[in-house]
Amino acid sequence: MLHTYFDHIRRILQQVEEREAEQINQAARRTAETIMDGGIIHLFGCGHSHILTEEVFYRAGGLVPIHPIFVEKLMLHEGAVRSSELERQNGLAEEFMHGQDIRPGEVMFVLSTSGRNPVPVDAAQIAKQKGAFTIGITSLEYSQSQPSRHVSGKHLFNSVDLVIDNYSAKGDAVLTHPDLATPFTPTSTVIGAAILNGIFAEAIPYMIERGYEPPVYLSGNIDGADDHNRRLIERYRDRIPLLS
């Protein structure tokens, strides 16, 4: 099944590259322009989607002005089942989103593969109210197969300014076996990580070509990296307390 799974991943990556290129390039331009204007990039996701916000935070070869919004009760380590239940609560995002330092013109990524739960939808809507340009990474197939749990009836895909489809199947799992009723092996994290890094792979040259030096981390395991990284971190520490 290894080859079958990898074939699925290759196929989805090709779909993303071919069908989402325009959206990825738009996200890259917005990301680059936000950073060149002195802003930062915000990301939020619940459950396993929060993994993608960590993927690009404080990352060797990645951008420094990345602000992941971590809400521990919506992650997995304080109670996995409870986190799923909380993600379904309308209005819960107001508890943590209104206090976020999101400024007009900045970029906010919201990550939710099903796109149906209230917390990511509310997070996107509140970020828009603050003036952010909102980008949803989600599965249109999955979202359109399930009713929204948000009071408005909206999914993430129709609550953001820009949608990037991760082409996850309904339920996320892509493999089956004749002796198992449940499909298995998800794709959303692998593809989501590729999408985000692909956006930044476009954003960094965009900045260079306009005479702006992109704030990119060196690996802390390379000699001389500490001084390089410290200078960049000082530039953003006030906006991103998690860099302390």
JSON list of C-alpha atoms in Angstrom, two decimals:
[
{"chain": "A", "resi": 1, "resn": "MET", "atom": "CA", "xyz": [0.00, 0.00, 0.00]},
{"chain": "A", "resi": 2, "resn": "LEU", "atom": "CA", "xyz": [3.01, 2.30, 0.34]},
{"chain": "A", "resi": 3, "resn": "HIS", "atom": "CA", "xyz": [3.22, 2.82, -3.42]},
{"chain": "A", "resi": 4, "resn": "THR", "atom": "CA", "xyz": [-0.52, 3.40, -3.66]},
{"chain": "A", "resi": 5, "resn": "TYR", "atom": "CA", "xyz": [-0.38, 6.04, -0.94]},
{"chain": "A", "resi": 6, "resn": "PHE", "atom": "CA", "xyz": [2.61, 7.78, -2.51]},
{"chain": "A", "resi": 7, "resn": "ASP", "atom": "CA", "xyz": [0.82, 7.70, -5.86]},
{"chain": "A", "resi": 8, "resn": "HIS", "atom": "CA", "xyz": [-2.12, 9.50, -4.24]},
{"chain": "A", "resi": 9, "resn": "ILE", "atom": "CA", "xyz": [0.21, 12.14, -2.81]},
{"chain": "A", "resi": 10, "resn": "ARG", "atom": "CA", "xyz": [1.94, 12.68, -6.15]},
{"chain": "A", "resi": 11, "resn": "ARG", "atom": "CA", "xyz": [-1.42, 12.98, -7.92]},
{"chain": "A", "resi": 12, "resn": "ILE", "atom": "CA", "xyz": [-2.73, 15.52, -5.42]},
{"chain": "A", "resi": 13, "resn": "LEU", "atom": "CA", "xyz": [0.49, 17.54, -5.53]},
{"chain": "A", "resi": 14, "resn": "GLN", "atom": "CA", "xyz": [0.18, 17.66, -9.32]},
{"chain": "A", "resi": 15, "resn": "GLN", "atom": "CA", "xyz": [-3.44, 18.82, -9.03]},
{"chain": "A", "resi": 16, "resn": "VAL", "atom": "CA", "xyz": [-2.41, 21.56, -6.63]},
{"chain": "A", "resi": 17, "resn": "GLU", "atom": "CA", "xyz": [0.47, 22.66, -8.84]},
{"chain": "A", "resi": 18, "resn": "GLU", "atom": "CA", "xyz": [-1.68, 22.77, -11.97]},
{"chain": "A", "resi": 19, "resn": "ARG", "atom": "CA", "xyz": [-5.04, 23.97, -10.64]},
{"chain": "A", "resi": 20, "resn": "GLU", "atom": "CA", "xyz": [-4.10, 26.15, -7.68]},
{"chain": "A", "resi": 21, "resn": "ALA", "atom": "CA", "xyz": [-1.10, 27.97, -9.16]},
{"chain": "A", "resi": 22, "resn": "GLU", "atom": "CA", "xyz": [-2.96, 31.26, -9.60]},
{"chain": "A", "resi": 23, "resn": "GLN", "atom": "CA", "xyz": [-4.26, 31.20, -6.03]},
{"chain": "A", "resi": 24, "resn": "ILE", "atom": "CA", "xyz": [-0.84, 30.22, -4.65]},
{"chain": "A", "resi": 25, "resn": "ASN", "atom": "CA", "xyz": [0.82, 33.04, -6.56]},
{"chain": "A", "resi": 26, "resn": "GLN", "atom": "CA", "xyz": [-1.76, 35.50, -5.25]},
{"chain": "A", "resi": 27, "resn": "ALA", "atom": "CA", "xyz": [-1.16, 34.26, -1.70]},
{"chain": "A", "resi": 28, "resn": "ALA", "atom": "CA", "xyz": [2.59, 34.62, -2.25]},
{"chain": "A", "resi": 29, "resn": "ARG", "atom": "CA", "xyz": [2.24, 38.21, -3.47]},
{"chain": "A", "resi": 30, "resn": "ARG", "atom": "CA", "xyz": [0.06, 39.13, -0.52]},
{"chain": "A", "resi": 31, "resn": "THR", "atom": "CA", "xyz": [2.51, 37.47, 1.87]},
{"chain": "A", "resi": 32, "resn": "ALA", "atom": "CA", "xyz": [5.49, 39.27, 0.36]},
{"chain": "A", "resi": 33, "resn": "GLU", "atom": "CA", "xyz": [3.76, 42.66, 0.26]},
{"chain": "A", "resi": 34, "resn": "THR", "atom": "CA", "xyz": [2.66, 42.31, 3.89]},
{"chain": "A", "resi": 35, "resn": "ILE", "atom": "CA", "xyz": [6.23, 41.62, 4.99]},
{"chain": "A", "resi": 36, "resn": "MET", "atom": "CA", "xyz": [7.70, 44.39, 2.83]},
{"chain": "A", "resi": 37, "resn": "ASP", "atom": "CA", "xyz": [5.19, 46.78, 4.44]},
{"chain": "A", "resi": 38, "resn": "GLY", "atom": "CA", "xyz": [6.43, 45.79, 7.89]},
{"chain": "A", "resi": 39, "resn": "GLY", "atom": "CA", "xyz": [3.58, 43.42, 8.73]},
{"chain": "A", "resi": 40, "resn": "ILE", "atom": "CA", "xyz": [3.44, 39.81, 9.84]},
{"chain": "A", "resi": 41, "resn": "ILE", "atom": "CA", "xyz": [1.71, 36.64, 8.68]},
{"chain": "A", "resi": 42, "resn": "HIS", "atom": "CA", "xyz": [-0.85, 35.00, 10.98]},
{"chain": "A", "resi": 43, "resn": "LEU", "atom": "CA", "xyz": [-1.98, 31.36, 10.89]},
{"chain": "A", "resi": 44, "resn": "PHE", "atom": "CA", "xyz": [-4.66, 29.42, 12.74]},
{"chain": "A", "resi": 45, "resn": "GLY", "atom": "CA", "xyz": [-5.93, 25.88, 12.72]},
{"chain": "A", "resi": 46, "resn": "CYS", "atom": "CA", "xyz": [-7.63, 23.46, 15.12]},
{"chain": "A", "resi": 47, "resn": "GLY", "atom": "CA", "xyz": [-6.75, 19.85, 15.83]},
{"chain": "A", "resi": 48, "resn": "HIS", "atom": "CA", "xyz": [-4.36, 18.40, 13.27]},
{"chain": "A", "resi": 49, "resn": "SER", "atom": "CA", "xyz": [-4.62, 21.57, 11.18]},
{"chain": "A", "resi": 50, "resn": "HIS", "atom": "CA", "xyz": [-2.68, 23.41, 13.86]},
{"chain": "A", "resi": 51, "resn": "ILE", "atom": "CA", "xyz": [0.33, 21.25, 12.91]},
{"chain": "A", "resi": 52, "resn": "LEU", "atom": "CA", "xyz": [0.66, 23.33, 9.74]},
{"chain": "A", "resi": 53, "resn": "THR", "atom": "CA", "xyz": [0.95, 26.54, 11.75]},
{"chain": "A", "resi": 54, "resn": "GLU", "atom": "CA", "xyz": [3.88, 24.98, 13.59]},
{"chain": "A", "resi": 55, "resn": "GLU", "atom": "CA", "xyz": [5.40, 23.68, 10.36]},
{"chain": "A", "resi": 56, "resn": "VAL", "atom": "CA", "xyz": [6.22, 27.19, 9.16]},
{"chain": "A", "resi": 57, "resn": "PHE", "atom": "CA", "xyz": [6.98, 28.83, 12.53]},
{"chain": "A", "resi": 58, "resn": "TYR", "atom": "CA", "xyz": [10.60, 29.36, 13.62]},
{"chain": "A", "resi": 59, "resn": "ARG", "atom": "CA", "xyz": [11.67, 27.13, 10.76]},
{"chain": "A", "resi": 60, "resn": "ALA", "atom": "CA", "xyz": [15.12, 26.83, 9.20]},
{"chain": "A", "resi": 61, "resn": "GLY", "atom": "CA", "xyz": [14.84, 28.23, 5.68]},
{"chain": "A", "resi": 62, "resn": "GLY", "atom": "CA", "xyz": [11.49, 29.78, 6.58]},
{"chain": "A", "resi": 63, "resn": "LEU", "atom": "CA", "xyz": [10.24, 33.30, 7.08]},
{"chain": "A", "resi": 64, "resn": "VAL", "atom": "CA", "xyz": [10.72, 35.01, 10.45]},
{"chain": "A", "resi": 65, "resn": "PRO", "atom": "CA", "xyz": [7.53, 37.15, 10.66]},
{"chain": "A", "resi": 66, "resn": "ILE", "atom": "CA", "xyz": [5.22, 34.16, 11.14]},
{"chain": "A", "resi": 67, "resn": "HIS", "atom": "CA", "xyz": [2.65, 34.33, 13.94]},
{"chain": "A", "resi": 68, "resn": "PRO", "atom": "CA", "xyz": [0.88, 31.05, 14.73]},
{"chain": "A", "resi": 69, "resn": "ILE", "atom": "CA", "xyz": [-2.20, 31.45, 16.89]},
{"chain": "A", "resi": 70, "resn": "PHE", "atom": "CA", "xyz": [-1.95, 28.60, 19.39]},
{"chain": "A", "resi": 71, "resn": "VAL", "atom": "CA", "xyz": [-5.06, 27.83, 21.43]},
{"chain": "A", "resi": 72, "resn": "GLU", "atom": "CA", "xyz": [-4.11, 24.80, 23.48]},
{"chain": "A", "resi": 73, "resn": "LYS", "atom": "CA", "xyz": [-7.62, 23.56, 24.20]},
{"chain": "A", "resi": 74, "resn": "LEU", "atom": "CA", "xyz": [-8.18, 23.42, 20.44]},
{"chain": "A", "resi": 75, "resn": "MET", "atom": "CA", "xyz": [-5.04, 21.34, 19.91]},
{"chain": "A", "resi": 76, "resn": "LEU", "atom": "CA", "xyz": [-4.74, 17.69, 20.93]},
{"chain": "A", "resi": 77, "resn": "HIS", "atom": "CA", "xyz": [-2.48, 17.49, 23.97]},
{"chain": "A", "resi": 78, "resn": "GLU", "atom": "CA", "xyz": [-5.05, 18.75, 26.49]},
{"chain": "A", "resi": 79, "resn": "GLY", "atom": "CA", "xyz": [-7.69, 16.28, 25.34]},
{"chain": "A", "resi": 80, "resn": "ALA", "atom": "CA", "xyz": [-8.19, 15.14, 21.78]},
{"chain": "A", "resi": 81, "resn": "VAL", "atom": "CA", "xyz": [-11.93, 14.41, 21.93]},
{"chain": "A", "resi": 82, "resn": "ARG", "atom": "CA", "xyz": [-12.57, 17.61, 23.86]},
{"chain": "A", "resi": 83, "resn": "SER", "atom": "CA", "xyz": [-10.69, 19.66, 21.27]},
{"chain": "A", "resi": 84, "resn": "SER", "atom": "CA", "xyz": [-12.95, 18.31, 18.52]},
{"chain": "A", "resi": 85, "resn": "GLU", "atom": "CA", "xyz": [-16.04, 19.15, 20.56]},
{"chain": "A", "resi": 86, "resn": "LEU", "atom": "CA", "xyz": [-14.82, 22.69, 21.22]},
{"chain": "A", "resi": 87, "resn": "GLU", "atom": "CA", "xyz": [-14.09, 23.32, 17.53]},
{"chain": "A", "resi": 88, "resn": "ARG", "atom": "CA", "xyz": [-17.82, 22.88, 16.90]},
{"chain": "A", "resi": 89, "resn": "GLN", "atom": "CA", "xyz": [-18.84, 25.71, 19.24]},
{"chain": "A", "resi": 90, "resn": "ASN", "atom": "CA", "xyz": [-20.20, 28.86, 17.65]},
{"chain": "A", "resi": 91, "resn": "GLY", "atom": "CA", "xyz": [-18.73, 31.99, 19.19]},
{"chain": "A", "resi": 92, "resn": "LEU", "atom": "CA", "xyz": [-15.80, 30.30, 20.91]},
{"chain": "A", "resi": 93, "resn": "ALA", "atom": "CA", "xyz": [-13.26, 31.99, 18.59]},
{"chain": "A", "resi": 94, "resn": "GLU", "atom": "CA", "xyz": [-14.24, 35.37, 20.03]},
{"chain": "A", "resi": 95, "resn": "GLU", "atom": "CA", "xyz": [-12.49, 34.35, 23.27]},
{"chain": "A", "resi": 96, "resn": "PHE", "atom": "CA", "xyz": [-9.06, 34.41, 21.61]},
{"chain": "A", "resi": 97, "resn": "MET", "atom": "CA", "xyz": [-9.38, 36.19, 18.27]},
{"chain": "A", "resi": 98, "resn": "HIS", "atom": "CA", "xyz": [-10.44, 39.67, 19.36]},
{"chain": "A", "resi": 99, "resn": "GLY", "atom": "CA", "xyz": [-7.26, 40.02, 21.42]},
{"chain": "A", "resi": 100, "resn": "GLN", "atom": "CA", "xyz": [-4.96, 39.10, 18.54]},
{"chain": "A", "resi": 101, "resn": "ASP", "atom": "CA", "xyz": [-2.76, 41.88, 17.15]},
{"chain": "A", "resi": 102, "resn": "ILE", "atom": "CA", "xyz": [-3.92, 41.51, 13.55]},
{"chain": "A", "resi": 103, "resn": "ARG", "atom": "CA", "xyz": [-3.57, 44.74, 11.60]},
{"chain": "A", "resi": 104, "resn": "PRO", "atom": "CA", "xyz": [-5.21, 45.99, 8.40]},
{"chain": "A", "resi": 105, "resn": "GLY", "atom": "CA", "xyz": [-3.54, 44.64, 5.29]},
{"chain": "A", "resi": 106, "resn": "GLU", "atom": "CA", "xyz": [-1.85, 41.72, 6.99]},
{"chain": "A", "resi": 107, "resn": "VAL", "atom": "CA", "xyz": [-2.39, 38.12, 5.89]},
{"chain": "A", "resi": 108, "resn": "MET", "atom": "CA", "xyz": [-4.27, 35.52, 7.92]},
{"chain": "A", "resi": 109, "resn": "PHE", "atom": "CA", "xyz": [-4.17, 31.86, 6.89]},
{"chain": "A", "resi": 110, "resn": "VAL", "atom": "CA", "xyz": [-6.96, 29.66, 8.29]},
{"chain": "A", "resi": 111, "resn": "LEU", "atom": "CA", "xyz": [-6.51, 25.93, 7.92]},
{"chain": "A", "resi": 112, "resn": "SER", "atom": "CA", "xyz": [-9.41, 23.47, 8.05]},
{"chain": "A", "resi": 113, "resn": "THR", "atom": "CA", "xyz": [-9.77, 20.51, 5.73]},
{"chain": "A", "resi": 114, "resn": "SER", "atom": "CA", "xyz": [-13.48, 19.91, 6.29]},
{"chain": "A", "resi": 115, "resn": "GLY", "atom": "CA", "xyz": [-14.12, 23.65, 6.56]},
{"chain": "A", "resi": 116, "resn": "ARG", "atom": "CA", "xyz": [-17.43, 23.03, 8.31]},
{"chain": "A", "resi": 117, "resn": "ASN", "atom": "CA", "xyz": [-16.74, 23.79, 11.97]},
{"chain": "A", "resi": 118, "resn": "PRO", "atom": "CA", "xyz": [-17.56, 27.16, 13.57]},
{"chain": "A", "resi": 119, "resn": "VAL", "atom": "CA", "xyz": [-14.21, 28.01, 15.17]},
{"chain": "A", "resi": 120, "resn": "PRO", "atom": "CA", "xyz": [-12.18, 28.28, 11.92]},
{"chain": "A", "resi": 121, "resn": "VAL", "atom": "CA", "xyz": [-15.06, 30.08, 10.20]},
{"chain": "A", "resi": 122, "resn": "ASP", "atom": "CA", "xyz": [-15.33, 32.57, 13.06]},
{"chain": "A", "resi": 123, "resn": "ALA", "atom": "CA", "xyz": [-11.54, 33.01, 13.15]},
{"chain": "A", "resi": 124, "resn": "ALA", "atom": "CA", "xyz": [-11.57, 33.94, 9.47]},
{"chain": "A", "resi": 125, "resn": "GLN", "atom": "CA", "xyz": [-14.50, 36.32, 9.87]},
{"chain": "A", "resi": 126, "resn": "ILE", "atom": "CA", "xyz": [-12.97, 38.10, 12.87]},
{"chain": "A", "resi": 127, "resn": "ALA", "atom": "CA", "xyz": [-9.63, 38.45, 11.05]},
{"chain": "A", "resi": 128, "resn": "LYS", "atom": "CA", "xyz": [-11.49, 40.03, 8.12]},
{"chain": "A", "resi": 129, "resn": "GLN", "atom": "CA", "xyz": [-13.20, 42.44, 10.52]},
{"chain": "A", "resi": 130, "resn": "LYS", "atom": "CA", "xyz": [-9.73, 43.48, 11.69]},
{"chain": "A", "resi": 131, "resn": "GLY", "atom": "CA", "xyz": [-8.78, 44.24, 8.09]},
{"chain": "A", "resi": 132, "resn": "ALA", "atom": "CA", "xyz": [-6.71, 41.16, 7.28]},
{"chain": "A", "resi": 133, "resn": "PHE", "atom": "CA", "xyz": [-6.62, 39.48, 3.89]},
{"chain": "A", "resi": 134, "resn": "THR", "atom": "CA", "xyz": [-7.83, 35.98, 4.71]},
{"chain": "A", "resi": 135, "resn": "ILE", "atom": "CA", "xyz": [-6.67, 32.81, 2.97]},
{"chain": "A", "resi": 136, "resn": "GLY", "atom": "CA", "xyz": [-8.33, 29.45, 3.58]},
{"chain": "A", "resi": 137, "resn": "ILE", "atom": "CA", "xyz": [-6.57, 26.16, 2.91]},
{"chain": "A", "resi": 138, "resn": "THR", "atom": "CA", "xyz": [-9.33, 23.58, 2.79]},
{"chain": "A", "resi": 139, "resn": "SER", "atom": "CA", "xyz": [-10.88, 20.79, 0.75]},
{"chain": "A", "resi": 140, "resn": "LEU", "atom": "CA", "xyz": [-13.75, 21.87, -1.47]},
{"chain": "A", "resi": 141, "resn": "GLU", "atom": "CA", "xyz": [-14.81, 18.27, -2.07]},
{"chain": "A", "resi": 142, "resn": "TYR", "atom": "CA", "xyz": [-14.95, 17.55, 1.66]},
{"chain": "A", "resi": 143, "resn": "SER", "atom": "CA", "xyz": [-16.65, 20.85, 2.53]},
{"chain": "A", "resi": 144, "resn": "GLN", "atom": "CA", "xyz": [-19.31, 20.57, -0.14]},
{"chain": "A", "resi": 145, "resn": "SER", "atom": "CA", "xyz": [-20.14, 17.03, 0.97]},
{"chain": "A", "resi": 146, "resn": "GLN", "atom": "CA", "xyz": [-21.07, 18.07, 4.52]},
{"chain": "A", "resi": 147, "resn": "PRO", "atom": "CA", "xyz": [-23.42, 20.73, 5.95]},
{"chain": "A", "resi": 148, "resn": "SER", "atom": "CA", "xyz": [-21.84, 23.61, 7.84]},
{"chain": "A", "resi": 149, "resn": "ARG", "atom": "CA", "xyz": [-22.01, 23.62, 11.63]},
{"chain": "A", "resi": 150, "resn": "HIS", "atom": "CA", "xyz": [-21.73, 27.42, 11.70]},
{"chain": "A", "resi": 151, "resn": "VAL", "atom": "CA", "xyz": [-24.84, 29.39, 12.59]},
{"chain": "A", "resi": 152, "resn": "SER", "atom": "CA", "xyz": [-24.56, 31.30, 9.31]},
{"chain": "A", "resi": 153, "resn": "GLY", "atom": "CA", "xyz": [-24.50, 28.11, 7.26]},
{"chain": "A", "resi": 154, "resn": "LYS", "atom": "CA", "xyz": [-21.13, 29.11, 5.82]},
{"chain": "A", "resi": 155, "resn": "HIS", "atom": "CA", "xyz": [-18.04, 26.96, 5.39]},
{"chain": "A", "resi": 156, "resn": "LEU", "atom": "CA", "xyz": [-14.48, 28.22, 5.48]},
{"chain": "A", "resi": 157, "resn": "PHE", "atom": "CA", "xyz": [-14.31, 28.39, 1.68]},
{"chain": "A", "resi": 158, "resn": "ASN", "atom": "CA", "xyz": [-17.03, 31.05, 1.51]},
{"chain": "A", "resi": 159, "resn": "SER", "atom": "CA", "xyz": [-15.79, 32.95, 4.56]},
{"chain": "A", "resi": 160, "resn": "VAL", "atom": "CA", "xyz": [-12.33, 33.96, 3.28]},
{"chain": "A", "resi": 161, "resn": "ASP", "atom": "CA", "xyz": [-10.94, 36.25, 0.59]},
{"chain": "A", "resi": 162, "resn": "LEU", "atom": "CA", "xyz": [-8.92, 33.54, -1.16]},
{"chain": "A", "resi": 163, "resn": "VAL", "atom": "CA", "xyz": [-9.37, 29.75, -1.20]},
{"chain": "A", "resi": 164, "resn": "ILE", "atom": "CA", "xyz": [-6.65, 27.19, -1.89]},
{"chain": "A", "resi": 165, "resn": "ASP", "atom": "CA", "xyz": [-7.96, 23.66, -2.35]},
{"chain": "A", "resi": 166, "resn": "ASN", "atom": "CA", "xyz": [-5.87, 20.88, -0.80]},
{"chain": "A", "resi": 167, "resn": "TYR", "atom": "CA", "xyz": [-7.85, 18.23, -2.74]},
{"chain": "A", "resi": 168, "resn": "SER", "atom": "CA", "xyz": [-8.36, 16.00, 0.29]},
{"chain": "A", "resi": 169, "resn": "ALA", "atom": "CA", "xyz": [-11.05, 13.39, -0.11]},
{"chain": "A", "resi": 170, "resn": "LYS", "atom": "CA", "xyz": [-14.22, 13.43, 1.97]},
{"chain": "A", "resi": 171, "resn": "GLY", "atom": "CA", "xyz": [-13.03, 12.20, 5.36]},
{"chain": "A", "resi": 172, "resn": "ASP", "atom": "CA", "xyz": [-9.39, 12.89, 4.35]},
{"chain": "A", "resi": 173, "resn": "ALA", "atom": "CA", "xyz": [-8.38, 9.19, 4.19]},
{"chain": "A", "resi": 174, "resn": "VAL", "atom": "CA", "xyz": [-7.55, 7.78, 0.73]},
{"chain": "A", "resi": 175, "resn": "LEU", "atom": "CA", "xyz": [-6.79, 4.06, 1.08]},
{"chain": "A", "resi": 176, "resn": "THR", "atom": "CA", "xyz": [-9.16, 1.14, 1.45]},
{"chain": "A", "resi": 177, "resn": "HIS", "atom": "CA", "xyz": [-8.81, -2.57, 2.16]},
{"chain": "A", "resi": 178, "resn": "PRO", "atom": "CA", "xyz": [-11.39, -5.28, 1.52]},
{"chain": "A", "resi": 179, "resn": "ASP", "atom": "CA", "xyz": [-11.16, -6.46, 5.11]},
{"chain": "A", "resi": 180, "resn": "LEU", "atom": "CA", "xyz": [-11.58, -3.02, 6.69]},
{"chain": "A", "resi": 181, "resn": "ALA", "atom": "CA", "xyz": [-14.74, -0.94, 6.50]},
{"chain": "A", "resi": 182, "resn": "THR", "atom": "CA", "xyz": [-12.92, 2.31, 7.36]},
{"chain": "A", "resi": 183, "resn": "PRO", "atom": "CA", "xyz": [-10.74, 4.19, 4.85]},
{"chain": "A", "resi": 184, "resn": "PHE", "atom": "CA", "xyz": [-7.27, 5.03, 6.12]},
{"chain": "A", "resi": 185, "resn": "THR", "atom": "CA", "xyz": [-4.17, 7.25, 5.64]},
{"chain": "A", "resi": 186, "resn": "PRO", "atom": "CA", "xyz": [-4.92, 11.01, 5.37]},
{"chain": "A", "resi": 187, "resn": "THR", "atom": "CA", "xyz": [-3.35, 13.46, 2.93]},
{"chain": "A", "resi": 188, "resn": "SER", "atom": "CA", "xyz": [-4.20, 16.91, 4.28]},
{"chain": "A", "resi": 189, "resn": "THR", "atom": "CA", "xyz": [-1.09, 17.48, 6.41]},
{"chain": "A", "resi": 190, "resn": "VAL", "atom": "CA", "xyz": [1.40, 16.43, 3.72]},
{"chain": "A", "resi": 191, "resn": "ILE", "atom": "CA", "xyz": [-0.34, 18.52, 1.07]},
{"chain": "A", "resi": 192, "resn": "GLY", "atom": "CA", "xyz": [-0.98, 21.47, 3.39]},
{"chain": "A", "resi": 193, "resn": "ALA", "atom": "CA", "xyz": [2.70, 21.66, 4.31]},
{"chain": "A", "resi": 194, "resn": "ALA", "atom": "CA", "xyz": [3.63, 21.62, 0.63]},
{"chain": "A", "resi": 195, "resn": "ILE", "atom": "CA", "xyz": [1.13, 24.38, -0.13]},
{"chain": "A", "resi": 196, "resn": "LEU", "atom": "CA", "xyz": [2.39, 26.68, 2.62]},
{"chain": "A", "resi": 197, "resn": "ASN", "atom": "CA", "xyz": [6.04, 26.12, 1.78]},
{"chain": "A", "resi": 198, "resn": "GLY", "atom": "CA", "xyz": [5.20, 26.56, -1.88]},
{"chain": "A", "resi": 199, "resn": "ILE", "atom": "CA", "xyz": [3.62, 29.94, -1.13]},
{"chain": "A", "resi": 200, "resn": "PHE", "atom": "CA", "xyz": [6.73, 31.04, 0.73]},
{"chain": "A", "resi": 201, "resn": "ALA", "atom": "CA", "xyz": [8.93, 29.64, -2.06]},
{"chain": "A", "resi": 202, "resn": "GLU", "atom": "CA", "xyz": [7.21, 32.15, -4.36]},
{"chain": "A", "resi": 203, "resn": "ALA", "atom": "CA", "xyz": [7.05, 34.99, -1.84]},
{"chain": "A", "resi": 204, "resn": "ILE", "atom": "CA", "xyz": [10.77, 35.06, -1.07]},
{"chain": "A", "resi": 205, "resn": "PRO", "atom": "CA", "xyz": [11.97, 35.60, -4.68]},
{"chain": "A", "resi": 206, "resn": "TYR", "atom": "CA", "xyz": [9.15, 38.16, -5.11]},
{"chain": "A", "resi": 207, "resn": "MET", "atom": "CA", "xyz": [10.73, 40.21, -2.31]},
{"chain": "A", "resi": 208, "resn": "ILE", "atom": "CA", "xyz": [14.26, 39.77, -3.65]},
{"chain": "A", "resi": 209, "resn": "GLU", "atom": "CA", "xyz": [13.24, 40.91, -7.13]},
{"chain": "A", "resi": 210, "resn": "ARG", "atom": "CA", "xyz": [11.91, 44.14, -5.60]},
{"chain": "A", "resi": 211, "resn": "GLY", "atom": "CA", "xyz": [15.10, 44.92, -3.73]},
{"chain": "A", "resi": 212, "resn": "TYR", "atom": "CA", "xyz": [13.90, 43.73, -0.31]},
{"chain": "A", "resi": 213, "resn": "GLU", "atom": "CA", "xyz": [15.97, 41.28, 1.68]},
{"chain": "A", "resi": 214, "resn": "PRO", "atom": "CA", "xyz": [13.60, 38.56, 2.92]},
{"chain": "A", "resi": 215, "resn": "PRO", "atom": "CA", "xyz": [13.84, 37.78, 6.65]},
{"chain": "A", "resi": 216, "resn": "VAL", "atom": "CA", "xyz": [14.73, 34.08, 6.44]},
{"chain": "A", "resi": 217, "resn": "TYR", "atom": "CA", "xyz": [16.05, 31.88, 9.23]},
{"chain": "A", "resi": 218, "resn": "LEU", "atom": "CA", "xyz": [19.29, 29.98, 9.02]},
{"chain": "A", "resi": 219, "resn": "SER", "atom": "CA", "xyz": [19.37, 26.56, 10.64]},
{"chain": "A", "resi": 220, "resn": "GLY", "atom": "CA", "xyz": [20.49, 26.89, 14.25]},
{"chain": "A", "resi": 221, "resn": "ASN", "atom": "CA", "xyz": [22.81, 23.95, 13.61]},
{"chain": "A", "resi": 222, "resn": "ILE", "atom": "CA", "xyz": [24.96, 25.97, 11.18]},
{"chain": "A", "resi": 223, "resn": "ASP", "atom": "CA", "xyz": [27.83, 27.97, 12.65]},
{"chain": "A", "resi": 224, "resn": "GLY", "atom": "CA", "xyz": [27.05, 31.69, 12.70]},
{"chain": "A", "resi": 225, "resn": "ALA", "atom": "CA", "xyz": [23.31, 31.18, 12.51]},
{"chain": "A", "resi": 226, "resn": "ASP", "atom": "CA", "xyz": [22.59, 32.36, 16.05]},
{"chain": "A", "resi": 227, "resn": "ASP", "atom": "CA", "xyz": [23.72, 35.94, 15.35]},
{"chain": "A", "resi": 228, "resn": "HIS", "atom": "CA", "xyz": [21.90, 36.01, 12.02]},
{"chain": "A", "resi": 229, "resn": "ASN", "atom": "CA", "xyz": [18.66, 34.75, 13.55]},
{"chain": "A", "resi": 230, "resn": "ARG", "atom": "CA", "xyz": [18.91, 36.94, 16.66]},
{"chain": "A", "resi": 231, "resn": "ARG", "atom": "CA", "xyz": [19.05, 40.11, 14.55]},
{"chain": "A", "resi": 232, "resn": "LEU", "atom": "CA", "xyz": [15.93, 39.09, 12.65]},
{"chain": "A", "resi": 233, "resn": "ILE", "atom": "CA", "xyz": [14.04, 37.98, 15.74]},
{"chain": "A", "resi": 234, "resn": "GLU", "atom": "CA", "xyz": [14.65, 41.34, 17.43]},
{"chain": "A", "resi": 235, "resn": "ARG", "atom": "CA", "xyz": [12.86, 43.01, 14.54]},
{"chain": "A", "resi": 236, "resn": "TYR", "atom": "CA", "xyz": [9.65, 41.07, 15.20]},
{"chain": "A", "resi": 237, "resn": "ARG", "atom": "CA", "xyz": [9.77, 40.11, 18.87]},
{"chain": "A", "resi": 238, "resn": "ASP", "atom": "CA", "xyz": [7.26, 42.79, 19.91]},
{"chain": "A", "resi": 239, "resn": "ARG", "atom": "CA", "xyz": [4.68, 41.48, 17.45]},
{"chain": "A", "resi": 240, "resn": "ILE", "atom": "CA", "xyz": [5.38, 37.78, 17.99]},
{"chain": "A", "resi": 241, "resn": "PRO", "atom": "CA", "xyz": [5.83, 37.05, 21.71]},
{"chain": "A", "resi": 242, "resn": "LEU", "atom": "CA", "xyz": [6.30, 33.35, 20.93]},
{"chain": "A", "resi": 243, "resn": "LEU", "atom": "CA", "xyz": [9.77, 34.26, 19.65]},
{"chain": "A", "resi": 244, "resn": "SER", "atom": "CA", "xyz": [10.96, 34.97, 23.19]}
]
